[in-house]
Amino acid sequence: MSNIVIVVQPSILPVSQLLREKCNSPDFLTNNIWKIAFSPCSQYLAIPKQDIDGQHCVLVVHCSDWHAKNVTESTMRIHNQFNCTAAIWSLAFGQRTSKSNLRIDRRPFDASTLSTPTVRRGSLDRRSSLPVVNRRYDFSKNLFLAAGLASGKIEIWNIDTGELILVLKDHQLTVCGLDFTSCTMQLASCSHDTTIKLWDLFDDGNMYKTLNEWTHAINTVKWSPDETILCAVGPYELVVLFNTTTWKELFRLDGHLHTVVDCAFSSDSAVLVTASYDTRVLMWSTTTGEILKGFAHKIPKPLKIYAGGDNGAFVRSVAITKSNQFLITACDDNKVRWFPLLSDQSSSMIYEQTEPNVLYVATTPDGNTMAVSNRNGEVHLFSTLSTLSMNQPSSLKCFCRSAINTYSGVKRKDLLNLPIMRPLINYVLYKDI
Amino acid sequence: MDTAGATSSSGAPPNIYGGLEGPESMYLKLISSDGHEFVVRRDFAITASPTIKNMLSGPGQYSESQPNEIYLKDIPSHVLINVCRYFAYKAKYTNSSIDIPEFPIDIQVVIELLVASDFLDC
């Protein structure tokens, strides 16, 4: 293990000033920006705002290079402004991409315990797996933005043409969480009406499953990057993982002491981090369901009575950077913190930055930029490139671990039975940190 | 992956590659369990793998009968070739200012590659 000193110095980007001017222009009211979203191509940023007449809208900002030094009007511009009928609670970008690690590959695997993952839709026995059926909508080409509204509707806009394609109406109350899968355009939505609904956009937005086992709202849903796990988090310390082929519960994870508001998967789907109002971010293994590590935001740790109540340090959102190096969190004590994710030395933060009234943190999929939104209706952009350890390639062991976890797909439990030594199995399961 | 690295000689054609002779040779030979010989740059192998560095410089069980040759009796050739590719990848992208692409690993070898990388500590 090399002891590289990790230096994190996110610097504010020049385009941030331009974005601030646009957001603060007198056309818009100052609103709490609860969620923002970056597109998979990292060039679009969606921000929910409310304009001067009280009309709710989503601003889609396009910037070809967030790190441009000379900022002119053409570097960053408002690409679309979509007007919505009700307050926007959640946003998600979806785009069909073809990813090589989800190809159907039936070559025998040497251990014969892991299997290569199959394309998820192909393994489901639904009408949508037939390619010849005529469809009304074509979701396979452009970039789409889904907005979940307070009325329970989900509006889907085509970013390139700027038109409203589809309105999904099934939830009774506010849709507070949305997530698209990375390749196959399945949408998961969760709502204050205590249900989670799954929509297949390749089948014209057909809702094929409702999960309603709870009597309270669900805050956020997230798909794992290999689409085999769906994570739902909510109040009463709820963290639950579902198997996406059988829709049975894989794990119900216990460990938080307050409402859980946000979650994120690592890029190989082996690690889940959840952020909660109990001032902690917990890191779980999706293979075994154990807690790997906890990241504290209030030191000394609050007593349980405070952790479960009003402690002034609710962690509102969490994001994992590309290649699983860092964890970025936004907390109600007005700080944005960076933690090293896979370091076996410590779980203390390596950088913190004061952002008054910060609400949400989002990172671009290409790992270069971070956006932070706050209650004053502003979004600030930071560069995440100026970190020393990001310029070093990881060790081969790390790559192997990541590859094994990415390829294991549905058969994740078989990782416990690999024909290698026990310390190596623990390494693959991230138990050494 | 035998390179065309000829041993250095005095009648010099324009492309001279460092050779395998002597303690400061530019290349090392890694021999897999099934007899394949892989010639890799010495500095790449030493910076990437502390185990190889110890094998070359340490006394005792790791000292080799032939200099600059390391016989890895547990690592087959289809795994060792990926290890050598990793050495080149790491040497190229250490302290680089461009985006580092992900190192591609084939699903067939990944478990054996994990065992080998644990042994070589790279």
Tab-separated table of C-alpha atoms in Angstrom, chain A residues 46-398:
chain	number	residue	atom	x	y	z
A	46	ALA	CA	-30.862	20.574	-14.659
A	47	ILE	CA	-31.954	22.991	-11.950
A	48	PRO	CA	-35.511	23.417	-10.691
A	49	LYS	CA	-36.506	27.033	-10.222
A	50	GLN	CA	-39.601	29.105	-9.886
A	51	ASP	CA	-40.078	32.159	-12.002
A	52	ILE	CA	-41.465	35.516	-11.111
A	53	ASP	CA	-45.055	34.585	-11.831
A	54	GLY	CA	-44.892	31.593	-9.534
A	55	GLN	CA	-44.630	29.177	-12.423
A	56	HIS	CA	-42.424	26.206	-11.638
A	57	CYS	CA	-39.803	25.458	-14.225
A	58	VAL	CA	-36.681	23.424	-14.825
A	59	LEU	CA	-33.653	25.145	-16.253
A	60	VAL	CA	-31.407	22.961	-18.348
A	61	VAL	CA	-28.001	24.527	-18.667
A	62	HIS	CA	-25.648	23.330	-21.345
A	63	CYS	CA	-21.916	23.755	-21.056
A	64	SER	CA	-19.488	22.023	-23.336
A	65	ASP	CA	-16.610	22.479	-20.975
A	66	TRP	CA	-17.264	23.225	-17.332
A	67	HIS	CA	-13.578	23.948	-16.880
A	68	ALA	CA	-13.275	26.613	-19.568
A	69	LYS	CA	-10.953	29.380	-18.530
A	70	ASN	CA	-12.341	32.146	-20.693
A	71	VAL	CA	-15.978	32.319	-19.931
A	72	THR	CA	-18.085	33.885	-22.605
A	73	GLU	CA	-21.749	33.825	-23.304
A	74	SER	CA	-21.353	30.875	-25.615
A	75	THR	CA	-19.537	28.632	-23.135
A	76	MET	CA	-22.564	28.106	-21.031
A	77	ARG	CA	-26.109	28.884	-21.904
A	78	ILE	CA	-29.590	27.978	-20.854
A	79	HIS	CA	-30.526	25.235	-23.237
A	80	ASN	CA	-34.122	24.751	-22.219
A	81	GLN	CA	-36.586	26.080	-19.764
A	82	PHE	CA	-39.381	23.639	-19.176
A	83	ASN	CA	-42.500	24.846	-17.450
A	84	CYS	CA	-44.136	22.382	-15.142
A	85	THR	CA	-47.540	22.406	-13.605
A	86	ALA	CA	-46.482	21.827	-10.028
A	87	ALA	CA	-43.444	22.085	-7.795
A	88	ILE	CA	-40.577	19.886	-8.901
A	89	TRP	CA	-39.304	17.499	-6.280
A	90	SER	CA	-37.000	15.211	-8.243
A	91	LEU	CA	-35.044	15.118	-11.486
A	92	ALA	CA	-33.288	12.441	-13.463
A	93	PHE	CA	-31.586	12.287	-16.845
A	94	GLY	CA	-31.878	9.173	-18.949
A	95	GLN	CA	-30.147	8.160	-22.080
A	96	ARG	CA	-29.804	4.879	-23.810
A	97	THR	CA	-26.169	3.889	-23.873
A	98	SER	CA	-24.588	0.601	-24.757
A	99	LYS	CA	-22.172	-0.558	-22.168
A	100	SER	CA	-19.803	-3.410	-22.812
A	101	ASN	CA	-20.040	-5.003	-19.407
A	102	LEU	CA	-23.714	-5.770	-19.834
A	103	ARG	CA	-23.374	-7.741	-23.047
A	104	ILE	CA	-24.784	-11.233	-23.223
A	105	ASP	CA	-21.761	-13.421	-22.901
A	106	ARG	CA	-22.158	-17.124	-22.395
A	107	ARG	CA	-18.539	-18.181	-22.320
A	108	PRO	CA	-17.897	-20.382	-19.319
A	109	PHE	CA	-16.326	-18.568	-16.445
A	110	ASP	CA	-13.357	-20.297	-14.933
A	111	ALA	CA	-14.635	-20.552	-11.374
A	112	SER	CA	-18.034	-21.765	-12.585
A	113	THR	CA	-19.639	-20.034	-9.646
A	114	LEU	CA	-19.891	-16.559	-11.084
A	115	SER	CA	-21.933	-16.079	-14.196
A	116	THR	CA	-21.663	-13.349	-16.723
A	117	PRO	CA	-24.517	-10.890	-16.390
A	118	THR	CA	-27.163	-10.883	-19.060
A	119	VAL	CA	-28.881	-7.832	-20.383
A	120	ARG	CA	-31.571	-7.227	-17.826
A	121	ARG	CA	-34.494	-6.772	-20.130
A	122	GLY	CA	-33.681	-9.878	-22.064
A	123	SER	CA	-34.027	-12.012	-18.971
A	124	LEU	CA	-37.453	-10.679	-18.106
A	125	ASP	CA	-40.419	-12.327	-19.632
A	126	ARG	CA	-42.267	-9.297	-20.865
A	127	ARG	CA	-43.671	-8.036	-24.077
A	128	SER	CA	-41.051	-5.326	-24.141
A	129	SER	CA	-38.285	-7.762	-24.928
A	130	LEU	CA	-39.647	-8.254	-28.444
A	131	PRO	CA	-38.011	-5.837	-30.834
A	132	VAL	CA	-40.660	-5.981	-33.539
A	133	VAL	CA	-43.617	-4.535	-31.659
A	134	ASN	CA	-44.576	-1.076	-32.841
A	135	ARG	CA	-44.130	1.599	-30.277
A	136	ARG	CA	-45.577	5.031	-30.003
A	137	TYR	CA	-42.540	6.643	-28.438
A	138	ASP	CA	-38.928	6.116	-29.247
A	139	PHE	CA	-36.718	6.525	-26.221
A	140	SER	CA	-33.636	4.969	-27.671
A	141	LYS	CA	-31.950	7.935	-29.244
A	142	ASN	CA	-31.950	11.227	-27.410
A	143	LEU	CA	-31.320	12.531	-23.965
A	144	PHE	CA	-34.396	12.735	-21.737
A	145	LEU	CA	-35.137	14.498	-18.509
A	146	ALA	CA	-37.745	13.193	-16.104
A	147	ALA	CA	-39.169	15.593	-13.519
A	148	GLY	CA	-41.230	14.356	-10.579
A	149	LEU	CA	-43.860	16.836	-9.486
A	150	ALA	CA	-45.805	17.562	-6.341
A	151	SER	CA	-49.013	16.494	-8.060
A	152	GLY	CA	-47.766	12.925	-8.516
A	153	LYS	CA	-47.087	13.262	-12.222
A	154	ILE	CA	-43.790	12.532	-13.900
A	155	GLU	CA	-43.107	14.658	-16.931
A	156	ILE	CA	-40.569	13.448	-19.457
A	157	TRP	CA	-38.967	15.977	-21.744
A	158	ASN	CA	-36.735	15.446	-24.744
A	159	ILE	CA	-33.731	17.698	-24.217
A	160	ASP	CA	-32.694	17.947	-27.839
A	161	THR	CA	-36.052	18.988	-29.213
A	162	GLY	CA	-37.332	20.649	-26.065
A	163	GLU	CA	-40.752	19.087	-26.137
A	164	LEU	CA	-42.775	17.265	-23.523
A	165	ILE	CA	-42.901	13.670	-24.644
A	166	LEU	CA	-44.780	11.816	-21.961
A	167	VAL	CA	-46.559	12.395	-18.702
A	168	LEU	CA	-46.665	9.386	-16.378
A	169	LYS	CA	-49.640	9.663	-14.092
A	170	ASP	CA	-50.013	7.080	-11.424
A	171	HIS	CA	-48.730	8.332	-8.133
A	172	GLN	CA	-51.282	9.925	-5.837
A	173	LEU	CA	-48.900	12.246	-4.016
A	174	THR	CA	-45.579	13.963	-4.566
A	175	VAL	CA	-42.967	12.051	-6.519
A	176	CYS	CA	-39.904	12.686	-4.404
A	177	GLY	CA	-37.350	10.395	-6.009
A	178	LEU	CA	-36.550	9.347	-9.557
A	179	ASP	CA	-33.765	7.302	-11.038
A	180	PHE	CA	-33.035	5.964	-14.494
A	181	THR	CA	-31.007	2.848	-15.107
A	182	SER	CA	-27.731	3.461	-16.832
A	183	CYS	CA	-28.518	1.646	-20.092
A	184	THR	CA	-31.971	0.258	-20.479
A	185	MET	CA	-34.188	3.261	-19.749
A	186	GLN	CA	-36.109	1.810	-16.839
A	187	LEU	CA	-37.376	4.467	-14.482
A	188	ALA	CA	-37.913	3.954	-10.774
A	189	SER	CA	-40.013	6.489	-8.917
A	190	CYS	CA	-40.857	6.782	-5.271
A	191	SER	CA	-43.465	8.940	-3.710
A	192	HIS	CA	-45.115	10.240	-0.583
A	193	ASP	CA	-47.974	7.862	-1.304
A	194	THR	CA	-45.743	5.088	0.097
A	195	THR	CA	-45.221	3.257	-3.191
A	196	ILE	CA	-42.328	2.667	-5.534
A	197	LYS	CA	-43.280	2.303	-9.169
A	198	LEU	CA	-41.187	0.982	-12.001
A	199	TRP	CA	-41.711	2.147	-15.547
A	200	ASP	CA	-40.282	0.688	-18.731
A	201	LEU	CA	-39.744	3.501	-21.183
A	202	PHE	CA	-38.926	1.168	-24.026
A	203	ASP	CA	-42.453	-0.142	-23.642
A	204	ASP	CA	-44.017	3.322	-23.987
A	205	GLY	CA	-43.717	4.047	-20.300
A	206	ASN	CA	-45.555	0.946	-19.162
A	207	MET	CA	-45.600	0.685	-15.374
A	208	TYR	CA	-44.840	-2.936	-14.702
A	209	LYS	CA	-44.378	-3.111	-10.978
A	210	THR	CA	-45.498	-1.361	-7.832
A	211	LEU	CA	-43.822	-1.996	-4.523
A	212	ASN	CA	-46.001	-0.921	-1.639
A	213	GLU	CA	-45.003	-2.669	1.512
A	214	TRP	CA	-44.724	0.395	3.688
A	215	THR	CA	-46.966	2.823	5.429
A	216	HIS	CA	-44.625	5.787	5.118
A	217	ALA	CA	-43.100	7.702	2.240
A	218	ILE	CA	-39.932	6.620	0.511
A	219	ASN	CA	-37.329	9.345	0.155
A	220	THR	CA	-35.021	8.141	-2.606
A	221	VAL	CA	-34.595	5.182	-4.946
A	222	LYS	CA	-31.389	4.336	-6.765
A	223	TRP	CA	-30.477	1.623	-9.238
A	224	SER	CA	-27.113	-0.051	-8.898
A	225	PRO	CA	-24.842	0.567	-11.908
A	226	ASP	CA	-25.191	-3.028	-13.088
A	227	GLU	CA	-28.983	-2.766	-12.653
A	228	THR	CA	-29.283	-5.836	-10.444
A	229	ILE	CA	-30.154	-4.036	-7.224
A	230	LEU	CA	-32.612	-1.287	-6.412
A	231	CYS	CA	-32.055	0.598	-3.178
A	232	ALA	CA	-34.897	2.420	-1.407
A	233	VAL	CA	-34.377	4.646	1.606
A	234	GLY	CA	-36.895	6.359	3.803
A	235	PRO	CA	-37.981	7.440	7.278
A	236	TYR	CA	-37.950	5.124	10.283
A	237	GLU	CA	-34.396	4.174	9.402
A	238	LEU	CA	-35.459	2.274	6.321
A	239	VAL	CA	-32.789	1.020	3.927
A	240	VAL	CA	-33.899	-1.853	1.743
A	241	LEU	CA	-32.297	-3.531	-1.265
A	242	PHE	CA	-34.353	-5.346	-3.892
A	243	ASN	CA	-33.302	-7.908	-6.438
A	244	THR	CA	-34.425	-6.390	-9.709
A	245	THR	CA	-35.205	-9.631	-11.493
A	246	THR	CA	-37.420	-11.208	-8.860
A	247	TRP	CA	-38.351	-8.013	-6.977
A	248	LYS	CA	-37.848	-9.746	-3.667
A	249	GLU	CA	-36.102	-8.018	-0.805
A	250	LEU	CA	-32.418	-8.848	-0.705
A	251	PHE	CA	-31.562	-7.081	2.503
A	252	ARG	CA	-33.139	-4.786	5.003
A	253	LEU	CA	-30.192	-2.890	6.391
A	254	ASP	CA	-30.256	-1.840	10.037
A	255	GLY	CA	-27.950	0.683	11.487
A	256	HIS	CA	-29.259	4.166	11.106
A	257	LEU	CA	-30.993	6.039	13.904
A	258	HIS	CA	-33.064	8.544	11.965
A	259	THR	CA	-34.603	9.149	8.555
A	260	VAL	CA	-32.382	8.076	5.678
A	261	VAL	CA	-32.515	10.580	2.861
A	262	ASP	CA	-29.979	9.718	0.197
A	263	CYS	CA	-27.958	6.826	-1.112
A	264	ALA	CA	-25.332	6.110	-3.739
A	265	PHE	CA	-23.688	3.014	-5.186
A	266	SER	CA	-20.026	2.570	-6.019
A	267	SER	CA	-19.263	1.988	-9.693
A	268	ASP	CA	-18.941	-1.783	-9.286
A	269	SER	CA	-22.234	-2.025	-7.327
A	270	ALA	CA	-20.502	-3.663	-4.401
A	271	VAL	CA	-20.683	-0.797	-1.937
A	272	LEU	CA	-23.687	1.292	-0.956
A	273	VAL	CA	-23.444	4.520	1.026
A	274	THR	CA	-26.473	5.983	2.753
A	275	ALA	CA	-26.887	9.445	4.257
A	276	SER	CA	-29.189	10.014	7.171
A	277	TYR	CA	-30.393	12.709	9.534
A	278	ASP	CA	-28.571	10.921	12.354
A	279	THR	CA	-25.390	12.806	11.292
A	280	ARG	CA	-23.761	9.761	9.788
A	281	VAL	CA	-23.080	8.295	6.393
A	282	LEU	CA	-22.861	4.517	6.537
A	283	MET	CA	-21.107	2.326	4.032
A	284	TRP	CA	-22.638	-1.116	3.405
A	285	SER	CA	-21.560	-4.137	1.438
A	286	THR	CA	-24.271	-5.165	-1.012
A	287	THR	CA	-22.986	-8.730	-1.005
A	288	THR	CA	-23.272	-9.460	2.691
A	289	GLY	CA	-25.382	-6.584	4.001
A	290	GLU	CA	-22.859	-5.655	6.675
A	291	ILE	CA	-21.738	-2.219	7.693
A	292	LEU	CA	-18.223	-1.608	6.397
A	293	LYS	CA	-17.600	1.860	7.723
A	294	GLY	CA	-19.321	4.903	9.173
A	295	PHE	CA	-18.484	8.511	8.431
A	296	ALA	CA	-19.319	10.947	11.200
A	297	HIS	CA	-20.310	14.546	10.653
A	298	LYS	CA	-20.621	15.624	14.228
A	299	ILE	CA	-17.692	14.919	16.484
A	300	PRO	CA	-17.996	13.805	19.246
A	301	LYS	CA	-20.724	11.415	18.191
A	302	PRO	CA	-24.087	12.567	19.410
A	303	LEU	CA	-25.953	10.516	21.981
A	304	LYS	CA	-28.709	8.371	20.605
A	305	ILE	CA	-31.370	10.743	21.760
A	306	TYR	CA	-29.860	13.495	19.666
A	307	ALA	CA	-28.954	11.253	16.780
A	308	GLY	CA	-32.583	10.293	16.503
A	309	GLY	CA	-33.893	13.821	16.850
A	310	ASP	CA	-32.905	17.367	16.140
A	311	ASN	CA	-29.140	17.587	16.095
A	312	GLY	CA	-28.448	20.377	13.640
A	313	ALA	CA	-26.242	18.227	11.426
A	314	PHE	CA	-28.590	16.350	9.153
A	315	VAL	CA	-26.703	14.900	6.236
A	316	ARG	CA	-28.807	15.832	3.243
A	317	SER	CA	-27.050	14.254	0.312
A	318	VAL	CA	-24.135	12.065	-0.639
A	319	ALA	CA	-22.258	11.491	-3.897
A	320	ILE	CA	-19.450	9.160	-4.905
A	321	THR	CA	-16.846	10.399	-7.352
A	322	LYS	CA	-15.711	8.463	-10.367
A	323	SER	CA	-13.514	5.425	-9.709
A	324	ASN	CA	-14.771	5.313	-6.118
A	325	GLN	CA	-12.103	7.513	-4.674
A	326	PHE	CA	-14.052	10.010	-2.646
A	327	LEU	CA	-17.344	10.503	-0.944
A	328	ILE	CA	-18.796	14.017	-0.945
A	329	THR	CA	-21.538	14.934	1.516
A	330	ALA	CA	-23.693	17.962	2.179
A	331	CYS	CA	-24.671	18.548	5.770
A	332	ASP	CA	-26.972	20.944	7.570
A	333	ASP	CA	-24.104	22.439	9.555
A	334	ASN	CA	-23.316	24.335	6.336
A	335	LYS	CA	-20.397	22.203	5.290
A	336	VAL	CA	-19.552	20.120	2.272
A	337	ARG	CA	-17.129	17.363	3.231
A	338	TRP	CA	-14.892	14.975	1.338
A	339	PHE	CA	-14.060	11.543	2.722
A	340	PRO	CA	-11.735	8.915	1.271
A	341	LEU	CA	-13.945	5.996	0.349
A	342	LEU	CA	-11.630	3.020	0.112
A	343	SER	CA	-8.845	4.033	2.406
A	344	ASP	CA	-8.108	1.530	5.125
A	345	GLN	CA	-6.575	4.095	7.398
A	346	SER	CA	-9.261	6.384	8.582
A	347	SER	CA	-12.796	7.435	8.115
A	348	SER	CA	-12.256	11.070	8.926
A	349	MET	CA	-12.796	13.767	6.405
A	350	ILE	CA	-9.956	15.043	4.332
A	351	TYR	CA	-11.479	18.305	3.320
A	352	GLU	CA	-14.354	20.462	4.294
A	353	GLN	CA	-15.671	23.621	2.837
A	354	THR	CA	-18.297	25.978	4.167
A	355	GLU	CA	-21.339	26.445	2.022
A	356	PRO	CA	-24.168	28.239	3.750
A	357	ASN	CA	-27.487	26.428	3.594
A	358	VAL	CA	-26.200	23.703	1.355
A	359	LEU	CA	-28.810	21.181	0.251
A	360	TYR	CA	-27.550	18.890	-2.477
A	361	VAL	CA	-24.301	17.704	-4.053
A	362	ALA	CA	-24.068	16.284	-7.561
A	363	THR	CA	-21.029	15.165	-9.538
A	364	THR	CA	-20.580	14.715	-13.251
A	365	PRO	CA	-20.160	11.141	-14.490
A	366	ASP	CA	-16.791	12.032	-15.985
A	367	GLY	CA	-15.500	12.921	-12.568
A	368	ASN	CA	-14.333	16.459	-13.257
A	369	THR	CA	-16.971	18.743	-11.826
A	370	MET	CA	-19.130	19.016	-8.766
A	371	ALA	CA	-22.221	21.169	-8.289
A	372	VAL	CA	-23.630	22.242	-4.954
A	373	SER	CA	-27.088	23.715	-4.497
A	374	ASN	CA	-28.405	25.655	-1.560
A	375	ARG	CA	-31.555	27.174	-0.110
A	376	ASN	CA	-30.901	30.554	-1.681
A	377	GLY	CA	-31.684	29.338	-5.151
A	378	GLU	CA	-28.051	29.143	-6.210
A	379	VAL	CA	-25.900	26.444	-7.696
A	380	HIS	CA	-22.132	26.619	-7.342
A	381	LEU	CA	-19.745	24.676	-9.522
A	382	PHE	CA	-16.408	23.311	-8.414
A	383	SER	CA	-13.622	21.491	-10.134
A	384	THR	CA	-12.743	18.117	-8.651
A	385	LEU	CA	-9.598	17.657	-10.682
A	386	SER	CA	-7.089	19.240	-8.379
A	387	THR	CA	-6.596	16.228	-6.154
A	388	LEU	CA	-3.260	14.566	-6.010
A	389	SER	CA	-4.229	10.938	-5.811
A	390	MET	CA	-6.555	11.193	-8.753
A	391	ASN	CA	-3.574	11.359	-11.031
A	392	GLN	CA	-2.147	8.033	-9.990
A	393	PRO	CA	-3.413	4.783	-11.430
A	394	SER	CA	-4.837	2.400	-8.846
A	395	SER	CA	-3.154	-0.855	-7.988
A	396	LEU	CA	-3.807	-3.977	-10.025
A	397	LYS	CA	-5.424	-5.586	-6.998
A	398	CYS	CA	-7.909	-2.724	-6.864
